[in-house]
Amino acid sequence: MDVVLVYASAPRCCHEERLTLPDGLDAWGALQAAGWLERFPELAQGQVSLSVWGRKITRHQALRDGDRLEACRPLRVDPKVARRERFVAQGARGSGLFASRRPGSKAGY
């Protein structure tokens, strides 16, 4: 079976590898076969979660032909909190749906 392994070890640094593996191999076995557990120690320590095409899986789930196994680092900031902080920094009038108005129009239209 053909499988694609993807891991972003750091911001703007993505590793992708295509492998041909025996049928019935699980996600952990695919990482071992690629040598990624030695190359990236954080994978072996369990600091990252695994997913197939964006859906979270366990390390013992069997892979199928054409799967894309993704190793996902934990988020450093909650996306909702980050959005709120960006909005506060921009100010209420500088962003959003009503940021640009036509000359002479009412506020909010």
Short mmCIF file of N, CA and C in Angstrom, two decimals:
data_model
loop_
_atom_site.label_atom_id
_atom_site.label_comp_id
_atom_site.label_asym_id
_atom_site.label_seq_id
_atom_site.Cartn_x
_atom_site.Cartn_y
_atom_site.Cartn_z
N MET A 1 0.85 -1.18 0.00
CA MET A 1 0.00 0.00 0.00
C MET A 1 0.89 1.24 0.00
N ASP A 2 0.42 2.30 -0.63
CA ASP A 2 1.14 3.57 -0.69
C ASP A 2 0.56 4.52 0.35
N VAL A 3 1.43 5.11 1.17
CA VAL A 3 1.04 6.00 2.24
C VAL A 3 1.92 7.24 2.19
N VAL A 4 1.36 8.39 2.54
CA VAL A 4 2.12 9.63 2.62
C VAL A 4 2.20 10.04 4.09
N LEU A 5 3.41 10.30 4.58
CA LEU A 5 3.62 10.78 5.94
C LEU A 5 3.91 12.28 5.88
N VAL A 6 3.28 13.04 6.77
CA VAL A 6 3.46 14.49 6.80
C VAL A 6 3.66 14.91 8.25
N TYR A 7 4.66 15.79 8.47
CA TYR A 7 4.91 16.32 9.81
C TYR A 7 5.55 17.70 9.68
N ALA A 8 4.99 18.67 10.40
CA ALA A 8 5.57 20.01 10.47
C ALA A 8 6.31 20.10 11.80
N SER A 9 7.62 19.92 11.76
CA SER A 9 8.41 19.89 12.99
C SER A 9 8.56 21.27 13.62
N ALA A 10 8.42 22.31 12.82
CA ALA A 10 8.51 23.69 13.29
C ALA A 10 7.67 24.56 12.36
N PRO A 11 7.37 25.79 12.75
CA PRO A 11 6.63 26.67 11.84
C PRO A 11 7.36 26.84 10.52
N ARG A 12 6.63 26.72 9.43
CA ARG A 12 7.14 26.86 8.07
C ARG A 12 8.20 25.82 7.70
N CYS A 13 8.15 24.65 8.35
CA CYS A 13 9.10 23.57 8.08
C CYS A 13 8.31 22.26 8.01
N CYS A 14 8.00 21.81 6.82
CA CYS A 14 7.14 20.64 6.64
C CYS A 14 7.94 19.50 6.01
N HIS A 15 7.78 18.29 6.57
CA HIS A 15 8.44 17.10 6.06
C HIS A 15 7.37 16.19 5.48
N GLU A 16 7.59 15.73 4.27
CA GLU A 16 6.63 14.83 3.60
C GLU A 16 7.40 13.69 2.97
N GLU A 17 6.89 12.48 3.14
CA GLU A 17 7.56 11.31 2.60
C GLU A 17 6.52 10.31 2.12
N ARG A 18 6.74 9.79 0.93
CA ARG A 18 5.87 8.76 0.36
C ARG A 18 6.51 7.39 0.61
N LEU A 19 5.70 6.45 1.11
CA LEU A 19 6.20 5.12 1.43
C LEU A 19 5.33 4.05 0.80
N THR A 20 5.95 2.94 0.48
CA THR A 20 5.22 1.74 0.09
C THR A 20 5.41 0.75 1.23
N LEU A 21 4.30 0.42 1.89
CA LEU A 21 4.34 -0.41 3.10
C LEU A 21 3.53 -1.68 2.89
N PRO A 22 3.79 -2.71 3.71
CA PRO A 22 2.97 -3.93 3.62
C PRO A 22 1.54 -3.65 4.12
N ASP A 23 0.59 -4.40 3.58
CA ASP A 23 -0.81 -4.22 3.98
C ASP A 23 -1.01 -4.54 5.46
N GLY A 24 -1.93 -3.80 6.10
CA GLY A 24 -2.30 -4.05 7.48
C GLY A 24 -1.38 -3.42 8.51
N LEU A 25 -0.42 -2.62 8.08
CA LEU A 25 0.49 -1.97 9.03
C LEU A 25 -0.24 -0.83 9.73
N ASP A 26 0.04 -0.65 11.03
CA ASP A 26 -0.62 0.43 11.77
C ASP A 26 0.19 1.72 11.66
N ALA A 27 -0.36 2.80 12.23
CA ALA A 27 0.26 4.12 12.11
C ALA A 27 1.64 4.15 12.77
N TRP A 28 1.77 3.53 13.93
CA TRP A 28 3.05 3.50 14.64
C TRP A 28 4.09 2.75 13.83
N GLY A 29 3.68 1.65 13.21
CA GLY A 29 4.59 0.87 12.36
C GLY A 29 5.06 1.65 11.14
N ALA A 30 4.19 2.50 10.60
CA ALA A 30 4.57 3.32 9.46
C ALA A 30 5.63 4.35 9.87
N LEU A 31 5.47 4.93 11.06
CA LEU A 31 6.47 5.89 11.55
C LEU A 31 7.81 5.20 11.81
N GLN A 32 7.75 3.97 12.31
CA GLN A 32 8.99 3.21 12.53
C GLN A 32 9.66 2.86 11.21
N ALA A 33 8.86 2.43 10.23
CA ALA A 33 9.40 2.03 8.93
C ALA A 33 10.07 3.22 8.22
N ALA A 34 9.54 4.41 8.43
CA ALA A 34 10.11 5.60 7.80
C ALA A 34 11.34 6.10 8.55
N GLY A 35 11.53 5.63 9.79
CA GLY A 35 12.65 6.11 10.59
C GLY A 35 12.39 7.45 11.26
N TRP A 36 11.13 7.84 11.31
CA TRP A 36 10.78 9.15 11.86
C TRP A 36 10.83 9.17 13.39
N LEU A 37 10.72 8.02 14.03
CA LEU A 37 10.78 8.00 15.50
C LEU A 37 12.18 8.35 15.99
N GLU A 38 13.20 7.97 15.22
CA GLU A 38 14.58 8.34 15.57
C GLU A 38 14.89 9.76 15.10
N ARG A 39 14.35 10.12 13.96
CA ARG A 39 14.62 11.44 13.37
C ARG A 39 13.96 12.57 14.16
N PHE A 40 12.74 12.31 14.63
CA PHE A 40 11.97 13.29 15.40
C PHE A 40 11.62 12.67 16.75
N PRO A 41 12.41 12.92 17.80
CA PRO A 41 12.16 12.28 19.10
C PRO A 41 10.82 12.65 19.72
N GLU A 42 10.26 13.81 19.39
CA GLU A 42 8.98 14.21 19.97
C GLU A 42 7.85 13.28 19.53
N LEU A 43 8.00 12.61 18.39
CA LEU A 43 7.00 11.64 17.95
C LEU A 43 7.00 10.42 18.88
N ALA A 44 8.18 9.95 19.24
CA ALA A 44 8.29 8.78 20.11
C ALA A 44 7.85 9.08 21.53
N GLN A 45 7.99 10.33 21.96
CA GLN A 45 7.62 10.70 23.32
C GLN A 45 6.12 10.90 23.49
N GLY A 46 5.38 10.90 22.40
CA GLY A 46 3.94 11.04 22.48
C GLY A 46 3.45 12.47 22.63
N GLN A 47 4.28 13.45 22.26
CA GLN A 47 3.89 14.85 22.37
C GLN A 47 3.00 15.31 21.22
N VAL A 48 2.91 14.50 20.18
CA VAL A 48 2.11 14.87 19.02
C VAL A 48 0.95 13.89 18.87
N SER A 49 -0.09 14.34 18.18
CA SER A 49 -1.23 13.45 17.90
C SER A 49 -1.17 13.05 16.44
N LEU A 50 -1.78 11.92 16.12
CA LEU A 50 -1.78 11.40 14.76
C LEU A 50 -3.17 11.53 14.15
N SER A 51 -3.20 11.78 12.85
CA SER A 51 -4.47 11.85 12.14
C SER A 51 -4.29 11.31 10.73
N VAL A 52 -5.38 10.87 10.15
CA VAL A 52 -5.41 10.45 8.75
C VAL A 52 -6.38 11.37 8.04
N TRP A 53 -5.85 12.14 7.10
CA TRP A 53 -6.65 13.13 6.36
C TRP A 53 -7.39 14.06 7.32
N GLY A 54 -6.75 14.47 8.42
CA GLY A 54 -7.33 15.43 9.35
C GLY A 54 -8.23 14.85 10.42
N ARG A 55 -8.46 13.55 10.41
CA ARG A 55 -9.29 12.91 11.44
C ARG A 55 -8.40 12.20 12.44
N LYS A 56 -8.54 12.52 13.70
CA LYS A 56 -7.68 11.98 14.74
C LYS A 56 -7.81 10.47 14.84
N ILE A 57 -6.67 9.80 15.00
CA ILE A 57 -6.64 8.34 15.13
C ILE A 57 -5.73 7.96 16.30
N THR A 58 -5.79 6.69 16.69
CA THR A 58 -4.85 6.17 17.68
C THR A 58 -3.63 5.64 16.94
N ARG A 59 -2.57 5.41 17.68
CA ARG A 59 -1.34 4.94 17.04
C ARG A 59 -1.43 3.50 16.56
N HIS A 60 -2.47 2.76 17.00
CA HIS A 60 -2.62 1.36 16.63
C HIS A 60 -3.62 1.15 15.50
N GLN A 61 -4.14 2.22 14.93
CA GLN A 61 -5.11 2.07 13.84
C GLN A 61 -4.41 1.64 12.56
N ALA A 62 -4.99 0.66 11.88
CA ALA A 62 -4.43 0.17 10.63
C ALA A 62 -4.61 1.20 9.52
N LEU A 63 -3.61 1.30 8.67
CA LEU A 63 -3.67 2.23 7.55
C LEU A 63 -4.16 1.52 6.30
N ARG A 64 -4.69 2.30 5.37
CA ARG A 64 -5.16 1.76 4.10
C ARG A 64 -4.40 2.41 2.96
N ASP A 65 -4.50 1.85 1.79
CA ASP A 65 -3.83 2.38 0.61
C ASP A 65 -4.34 3.79 0.31
N GLY A 66 -3.42 4.72 0.10
CA GLY A 66 -3.79 6.10 -0.24
C GLY A 66 -3.96 7.01 0.96
N ASP A 67 -3.74 6.48 2.18
CA ASP A 67 -3.90 7.32 3.37
C ASP A 67 -2.78 8.35 3.47
N ARG A 68 -3.11 9.47 4.11
CA ARG A 68 -2.13 10.52 4.41
C ARG A 68 -2.06 10.61 5.93
N LEU A 69 -0.98 10.10 6.50
CA LEU A 69 -0.78 10.08 7.94
C LEU A 69 -0.10 11.39 8.34
N GLU A 70 -0.77 12.14 9.22
CA GLU A 70 -0.27 13.44 9.64
C GLU A 70 0.06 13.40 11.12
N ALA A 71 1.23 13.89 11.48
CA ALA A 71 1.63 14.04 12.87
C ALA A 71 1.43 15.52 13.21
N CYS A 72 0.58 15.80 14.20
CA CYS A 72 0.18 17.18 14.50
C CYS A 72 0.73 17.62 15.85
N ARG A 73 1.49 18.71 15.85
CA ARG A 73 1.99 19.28 17.11
C ARG A 73 0.84 19.91 17.86
N PRO A 74 0.93 20.01 19.19
CA PRO A 74 -0.14 20.69 19.94
C PRO A 74 -0.13 22.19 19.66
N LEU A 75 -1.30 22.80 19.74
CA LEU A 75 -1.41 24.24 19.53
C LEU A 75 -0.77 24.99 20.69
N ARG A 76 -0.05 26.05 20.36
CA ARG A 76 0.56 26.86 21.41
C ARG A 76 -0.40 27.92 21.91
N VAL A 77 -1.33 28.34 21.07
CA VAL A 77 -2.31 29.37 21.44
C VAL A 77 -3.67 28.92 20.93
N ASP A 78 -4.69 29.11 21.74
CA ASP A 78 -6.05 28.81 21.32
C ASP A 78 -6.43 29.75 20.17
N PRO A 79 -6.90 29.24 19.03
CA PRO A 79 -7.22 30.10 17.89
C PRO A 79 -8.26 31.18 18.22
N LYS A 80 -9.22 30.88 19.09
CA LYS A 80 -10.22 31.89 19.45
C LYS A 80 -9.59 33.04 20.22
N VAL A 81 -8.68 32.72 21.13
CA VAL A 81 -8.00 33.75 21.91
C VAL A 81 -7.13 34.60 21.00
N ALA A 82 -6.41 33.96 20.07
CA ALA A 82 -5.55 34.69 19.15
C ALA A 82 -6.37 35.66 18.29
N ARG A 83 -7.54 35.23 17.83
CA ARG A 83 -8.39 36.09 17.01
C ARG A 83 -8.87 37.30 17.82
N ARG A 84 -9.28 37.05 19.06
CA ARG A 84 -9.72 38.15 19.92
C ARG A 84 -8.60 39.17 20.14
N GLU A 85 -7.40 38.68 20.38
CA GLU A 85 -6.26 39.58 20.60
C GLU A 85 -5.94 40.39 19.35
N ARG A 86 -6.02 39.77 18.18
CA ARG A 86 -5.79 40.51 16.93
C ARG A 86 -6.85 41.58 16.74
N PHE A 87 -8.08 41.26 17.05
CA PHE A 87 -9.17 42.21 16.89
C PHE A 87 -8.98 43.41 17.82
N VAL A 88 -8.59 43.15 19.06
CA VAL A 88 -8.36 44.23 20.02
C VAL A 88 -7.21 45.12 19.53
N ALA A 89 -6.16 44.51 18.98
CA ALA A 89 -5.02 45.28 18.51
C ALA A 89 -5.38 46.14 17.30
N GLN A 90 -6.28 45.65 16.43
CA GLN A 90 -6.67 46.40 15.24
C GLN A 90 -7.64 47.51 15.57
N GLY A 91 -8.44 47.29 16.57
CA GLY A 91 -9.48 48.25 16.90
C GLY A 91 -10.77 47.88 16.21
N ALA A 92 -11.88 48.28 16.79
CA ALA A 92 -13.19 47.89 16.28
C ALA A 92 -13.49 48.53 14.93
N ARG A 93 -12.99 49.71 14.67
CA ARG A 93 -13.32 50.39 13.42
C ARG A 93 -12.42 49.98 12.26
N GLY A 94 -11.31 49.34 12.54
CA GLY A 94 -10.36 49.03 11.48
C GLY A 94 -10.55 47.68 10.82
N SER A 95 -11.47 46.87 11.31
CA SER A 95 -11.64 45.55 10.72
C SER A 95 -13.11 45.17 10.71
N GLY A 96 -13.41 44.11 10.06
CA GLY A 96 -14.76 43.58 10.05
C GLY A 96 -15.55 43.98 8.82
N LEU A 97 -16.82 43.66 8.88
CA LEU A 97 -17.71 43.85 7.74
C LEU A 97 -17.91 45.31 7.39
N PHE A 98 -17.95 46.20 8.40
CA PHE A 98 -18.26 47.60 8.15
C PHE A 98 -17.02 48.49 8.23
N ALA A 99 -15.86 47.94 7.96
CA ALA A 99 -14.62 48.70 8.08
C ALA A 99 -14.52 49.78 7.00
N SER A 100 -14.94 49.46 5.79
CA SER A 100 -14.84 50.47 4.71
C SER A 100 -16.25 50.90 4.31
N ARG A 101 -16.49 52.22 4.36
CA ARG A 101 -17.80 52.76 4.01
C ARG A 101 -17.69 53.62 2.77
N ARG A 102 -18.76 53.71 2.06
CA ARG A 102 -18.82 54.64 0.93
C ARG A 102 -18.97 56.05 1.47
N PRO A 103 -18.42 57.03 0.79
CA PRO A 103 -18.54 58.42 1.26
C PRO A 103 -20.00 58.83 1.35
N GLY A 104 -20.36 59.44 2.49
CA GLY A 104 -21.73 59.92 2.67
C GLY A 104 -22.71 58.89 3.17
N SER A 105 -22.30 57.66 3.36
CA SER A 105 -23.24 56.63 3.82
C SER A 105 -23.35 56.63 5.33
N LYS A 106 -24.44 56.00 5.83
CA LYS A 106 -24.64 55.90 7.27
C LYS A 106 -23.71 54.87 7.87
N ALA A 107 -23.40 55.01 9.15
CA ALA A 107 -22.57 54.02 9.82
C ALA A 107 -23.33 52.70 9.91
N GLY A 108 -22.67 51.61 9.61
CA GLY A 108 -23.29 50.29 9.68
C GLY A 108 -23.95 49.85 8.40
N TYR A 109 -23.87 50.67 7.32
CA TYR A 109 -24.46 50.27 6.04
C TYR A 109 -23.44 50.28 4.94
#
